[in-house]
Coordinates of C-alpha atoms in Angstrom, one line a residue:
Chain N
X16 CA 19.2 18.2 -8.6
X17 CA 20.4 21.6 -7.4
X18 CA 17.5 22.2 -5.0
X19 CA 18.6 23.2 -1.5
X20 CA 15.4 21.5 -0.3
X21 CA 17.1 18.2 -1.2
X22 CA 19.9 19.1 1.2
X23 CA 17.5 19.1 4.1
X24 CA 17.0 15.4 3.7
X25 CA 19.3 13.2 5.8
X26 CA 20.4 10.6 3.3
X27 CA 21.6 7.3 4.8
X28 CA 25.1 5.8 4.2
X29 CA 23.9 4.5 0.8
X30 CA 22.5 7.9 -0.2
X31 CA 18.9 6.7 0.2
X32 CA 15.9 7.7 2.2
X33 CA 12.9 5.5 3.1
X34 CA 9.6 6.4 1.5
X35 CA 6.1 5.6 2.5
X36 CA 3.4 5.9 -0.2
X37 CA 0.0 6.7 1.0
X38 CA -3.2 6.9 -1.0
X39 CA -4.9 10.3 -1.2
X40 CA -8.5 10.0 0.1
X41 CA -8.5 6.6 1.7
X42 CA -5.2 7.3 3.5
X43 CA -4.3 3.7 3.0
X44 CA -0.6 2.8 3.0
X45 CA 0.2 1.5 -0.4
X46 CA 3.8 0.5 -0.3
X47 CA 7.2 1.3 1.1
X48 CA 10.3 1.9 -1.0
X49 CA 13.5 4.0 -1.2
X50 CA 14.6 7.1 -3.1
X51 CA 18.0 8.5 -3.8
X52 CA 18.5 12.2 -4.4
X53 CA 17.8 11.9 -8.1
X54 CA 14.6 9.9 -7.6
X55 CA 13.2 12.4 -5.1
X56 CA 14.2 15.3 -7.4
X57 CA 12.4 13.6 -10.4
X58 CA 9.4 12.8 -8.2
X59 CA 9.0 16.5 -7.3
X60 CA 9.7 17.6 -10.9
X61 CA 7.5 15.2 -12.8
X62 CA 4.7 14.8 -10.2
X63 CA 5.0 11.0 -10.5
X64 CA 6.7 8.7 -8.0
X65 CA 10.2 7.7 -9.0
X66 CA 12.0 5.3 -6.6
X67 CA 15.5 3.8 -6.4
X68 CA 15.3 0.0 -6.9
X69 CA 17.9 -1.5 -4.6
X70 CA 17.6 -4.9 -6.3
X71 CA 17.9 -3.6 -9.8
X72 CA 20.3 -0.7 -8.8
X73 CA 18.5 1.8 -11.0
X74 CA 15.8 4.4 -11.0
X75 CA 12.4 2.9 -11.0
X76 CA 9.6 5.0 -12.4
X77 CA 6.7 3.3 -10.6
X78 CA 4.2 2.0 -13.2
X79 CA 6.7 2.1 -16.0
X80 CA 5.7 -1.5 -17.0
X81 CA 2.3 -1.8 -15.5
X82 CA 1.0 1.7 -16.3
X83 CA 0.1 1.9 -12.6
X84 CA 1.9 5.2 -12.0
X85 CA 1.5 7.2 -8.8
X86 CA 0.5 10.8 -9.2
X87 CA 1.9 12.8 -6.4
X88 CA -0.3 15.1 -4.4
X89 CA 2.0 15.9 -1.5
X90 CA 5.5 15.2 -0.2
X91 CA 6.2 15.4 3.5
X92 CA 9.4 15.0 5.5
X93 CA 9.5 13.7 9.1
X94 CA 10.8 15.3 12.3
X95 CA 14.2 13.7 12.0
X96 CA 14.3 14.6 8.3
X97 CA 15.2 11.0 7.3
X98 CA 11.9 9.6 6.2
X99 CA 9.6 10.8 3.3
X100 CA 5.8 10.4 3.1
X101 CA 4.3 10.8 -0.3
X102 CA 0.5 11.1 -0.8
X103 CA -0.5 9.8 -4.2
X104 CA -3.3 8.9 -6.5
X105 CA -2.7 5.3 -7.4
X106 CA -3.6 4.9 -11.1
X107 CA -5.3 1.6 -11.7
X108 CA -5.9 1.2 -8.0
X109 CA -3.1 -1.4 -7.8
X110 CA 0.2 -0.6 -6.1
X111 CA 1.5 -4.1 -5.5
X112 CA 3.2 -6.3 -8.0
X113 CA 1.0 -9.2 -6.8
X114 CA -2.0 -7.3 -8.4
X115 CA -3.4 -6.2 -5.0
X116 CA -4.4 -2.6 -4.1
X117 CA -1.5 -2.4 -1.6
X118 CA 1.5 -4.4 -0.4
X119 CA 0.4 -5.0 3.2
X120 CA -1.9 -8.0 2.7
X121 CA -0.5 -10.4 5.2
X122 CA -2.1 -9.9 8.7
X123 CA -0.8 -11.4 11.9
X124 CA -3.5 -13.5 13.5
X125 CA -2.7 -15.8 16.4
X126 CA 0.9 -16.3 15.4
X127 CA 0.0 -16.8 11.7
X128 CA 0.3 -14.6 8.7
X129 CA -3.1 -14.6 7.0
X130 CA -3.8 -13.0 3.6
X131 CA -6.6 -10.4 4.2
X132 CA -6.7 -8.7 0.8
X133 CA -7.9 -10.0 -2.6
X134 CA -6.0 -9.8 -5.9
X135 CA -7.6 -7.1 -8.0
X136 CA -5.9 -8.2 -11.3
X137 CA -3.8 -11.2 -12.2
X138 CA -0.1 -10.0 -12.4
X139 CA 0.2 -11.9 -15.7
X140 CA -2.4 -9.6 -17.1
X141 CA -0.6 -6.6 -15.7
X142 CA 3.0 -7.2 -16.8
X143 CA 3.2 -8.0 -20.5
X144 CA 6.6 -9.5 -21.5
X145 CA 7.3 -10.6 -25.1
Chain K
X11 CA 10.9 -15.2 20.6
X12 CA 10.3 -18.7 19.4
X13 CA 7.4 -17.9 17.1
X14 CA 7.9 -19.2 13.6
X15 CA 5.9 -16.2 12.3
X16 CA 8.9 -14.2 13.2
X17 CA 11.0 -16.3 10.8
X18 CA 8.8 -15.2 8.0
X19 CA 10.2 -11.6 8.3
X20 CA 13.2 -10.8 6.1
X21 CA 15.4 -9.0 8.7
X22 CA 18.0 -6.7 7.2
X23 CA 21.8 -7.1 7.7
X24 CA 21.5 -5.4 11.1
X25 CA 18.6 -7.7 12.1
X26 CA 16.1 -4.9 11.7
X27 CA 12.8 -4.4 9.8
X28 CA 11.3 -1.0 9.0
X29 CA 8.0 -0.3 10.6
X30 CA 5.3 2.2 9.7
X31 CA 2.8 3.1 12.4
X32 CA -0.6 4.1 11.2
X33 CA -3.5 5.5 13.3
X34 CA -6.6 3.3 13.5
X35 CA -9.6 5.3 12.3
X36 CA -8.0 8.3 10.7
X37 CA -5.5 6.1 8.8
X38 CA -2.9 8.8 9.2
X39 CA 0.7 7.8 9.2
X40 CA 2.1 8.6 12.6
X41 CA 5.7 7.7 12.5
X42 CA 8.4 5.4 11.0
X43 CA 10.8 3.4 13.1
X44 CA 12.6 0.0 13.3
X45 CA 12.1 -3.2 15.1
X46 CA 14.4 -6.2 15.8
X47 CA 13.1 -9.6 16.4
X48 CA 12.7 -9.1 20.1
X49 CA 10.8 -5.8 19.6
X50 CA 8.4 -7.3 17.2
X51 CA 7.8 -10.2 19.5
X52 CA 7.2 -7.9 22.4
X53 CA 4.9 -5.8 20.3
X54 CA 2.7 -8.8 19.5
X55 CA 2.9 -10.2 23.0
X56 CA 2.1 -7.0 24.9
X57 CA -0.2 -5.3 22.4
X58 CA 1.9 -2.1 22.7
X59 CA 4.5 -0.9 20.1
X60 CA 8.1 -1.7 21.1
X61 CA 10.7 -0.4 18.7
X62 CA 14.5 -0.7 18.4
X63 CA 16.2 2.6 18.9
X64 CA 19.1 2.7 16.6
X65 CA 20.5 5.8 18.2
X66 CA 20.2 4.5 21.8
X67 CA 20.9 0.9 20.7
X68 CA 18.2 -0.5 23.0
X69 CA 14.6 -1.5 23.0
X70 CA 12.3 1.4 23.0
X71 CA 8.8 1.0 24.5
X72 CA 7.1 3.9 22.7
X73 CA 5.6 6.2 25.3
X74 CA 7.8 4.9 28.2
X75 CA 8.6 8.5 29.1
X76 CA 5.7 10.5 27.7
X77 CA 2.9 8.0 28.5
X78 CA 2.0 8.2 24.8
X79 CA 2.0 4.5 24.2
X80 CA 0.6 2.9 21.0
X81 CA -2.0 0.2 21.4
X82 CA -1.7 -2.2 18.6
X83 CA -4.8 -3.1 16.6
X84 CA -3.2 -4.9 13.7
X85 CA 0.2 -6.0 12.4
X86 CA 0.7 -6.4 8.6
X87 CA 3.6 -7.7 6.6
X88 CA 4.3 -6.6 3.0
X89 CA 4.6 -8.6 -0.2
X90 CA 8.4 -8.8 0.1
X91 CA 8.1 -9.6 3.8
X92 CA 10.6 -7.0 4.7
X93 CA 8.4 -4.1 5.9
X94 CA 5.9 -4.1 8.8
X95 CA 2.8 -1.9 9.1
X96 CA 1.2 -1.6 12.5
X97 CA -2.2 -0.1 13.0
X98 CA -2.4 1.6 16.4
X99 CA -4.4 3.7 18.8
X100 CA -2.1 6.6 19.7
X101 CA -2.7 7.3 23.4
X102 CA -2.6 11.1 24.0
X103 CA -3.0 11.8 20.3
X104 CA 0.7 12.7 20.1
X105 CA 3.1 10.4 18.3
X106 CA 6.0 12.9 17.6
X107 CA 8.6 14.0 20.1
X108 CA 8.0 17.5 18.9
X109 CA 4.6 17.3 20.6
X110 CA 2.7 17.0 17.3
X111 CA 0.1 14.4 16.3
X112 CA 2.5 12.8 13.9
X113 CA 6.1 13.1 12.6
X114 CA 5.3 14.2 9.0
X115 CA 4.7 17.9 9.5
X116 CA 7.1 19.3 6.9
X117 CA 5.5 19.7 3.5
X118 CA 7.2 20.4 0.3
X119 CA 5.8 23.6 -1.3
X120 CA 7.6 25.2 -4.2
X121 CA 11.0 23.9 -3.2
X122 CA 10.6 24.8 0.4
X123 CA 9.8 22.7 3.4
X124 CA 6.8 24.3 5.2
X125 CA 5.4 23.3 8.6
X126 CA 1.8 22.3 8.1
X127 CA 0.9 20.8 11.5
X128 CA 0.6 22.5 14.9
X129 CA 2.1 21.5 18.1
X130 CA -0.5 19.8 20.3
X131 CA 1.5 20.0 23.5
X132 CA 4.8 21.6 24.4
X133 CA 7.5 18.8 24.5
X134 CA 8.7 20.3 27.8
X135 CA 5.4 19.5 29.3
X136 CA 5.5 16.0 27.9
X137 CA 9.0 14.9 28.9
X138 CA 9.6 15.4 32.6
X139 CA 13.3 15.2 33.5
X140 CA 14.5 15.9 37.0

């Protein structure tokens, strides 16, 4: 948490920074989420993506339930220093909680949102709750 | 502005949605910005990216000064319906105001942010002010 590199990031009023996760190789955008200082620090330290869940108000180690962790290959900061882009290997090939490869599966076509991406695995088979 | 497809988007408390712009072909992430309802509507209508500038508090037709407009090939919405991904052709091959191809040119390497992308064109030659 002491890294001065973390001070370079312009955290927003909530202490968060928006994060884009992109797949290494395909360059496909997998998902969008947020990190706080601790999450970004842990992401760099562990080499796996750790986000801040705004709904659950806690650190969210991506894949903690599903096993679909993201192995981080690179971390980039944008020109305004208020957006992070991480390049990751998506374990299991599924980033989205709907069981799809990525979260951007609704495409605008003639004023309609049309699903243009198939489910890889049924979410019920991904998330095992007792 | 009357499109019901716009109602599907979960606008944040400020009436904005985060937008990721990705280059068609290379799949590189060019930039990250925000849109309000009018900006997204205009983007779909005109086929060119129109953002909401939070600093200038006005609509921002990307490329209005530089000529580096973004021609929109696709618009996607994520699973939570609160993030937009646009796939664009970046006219001029320069998306960043620093004169670089894209905004993510600072890479984290051993606790340091290192610039890993060259300037394509001097910003002074891009933005002509009288």
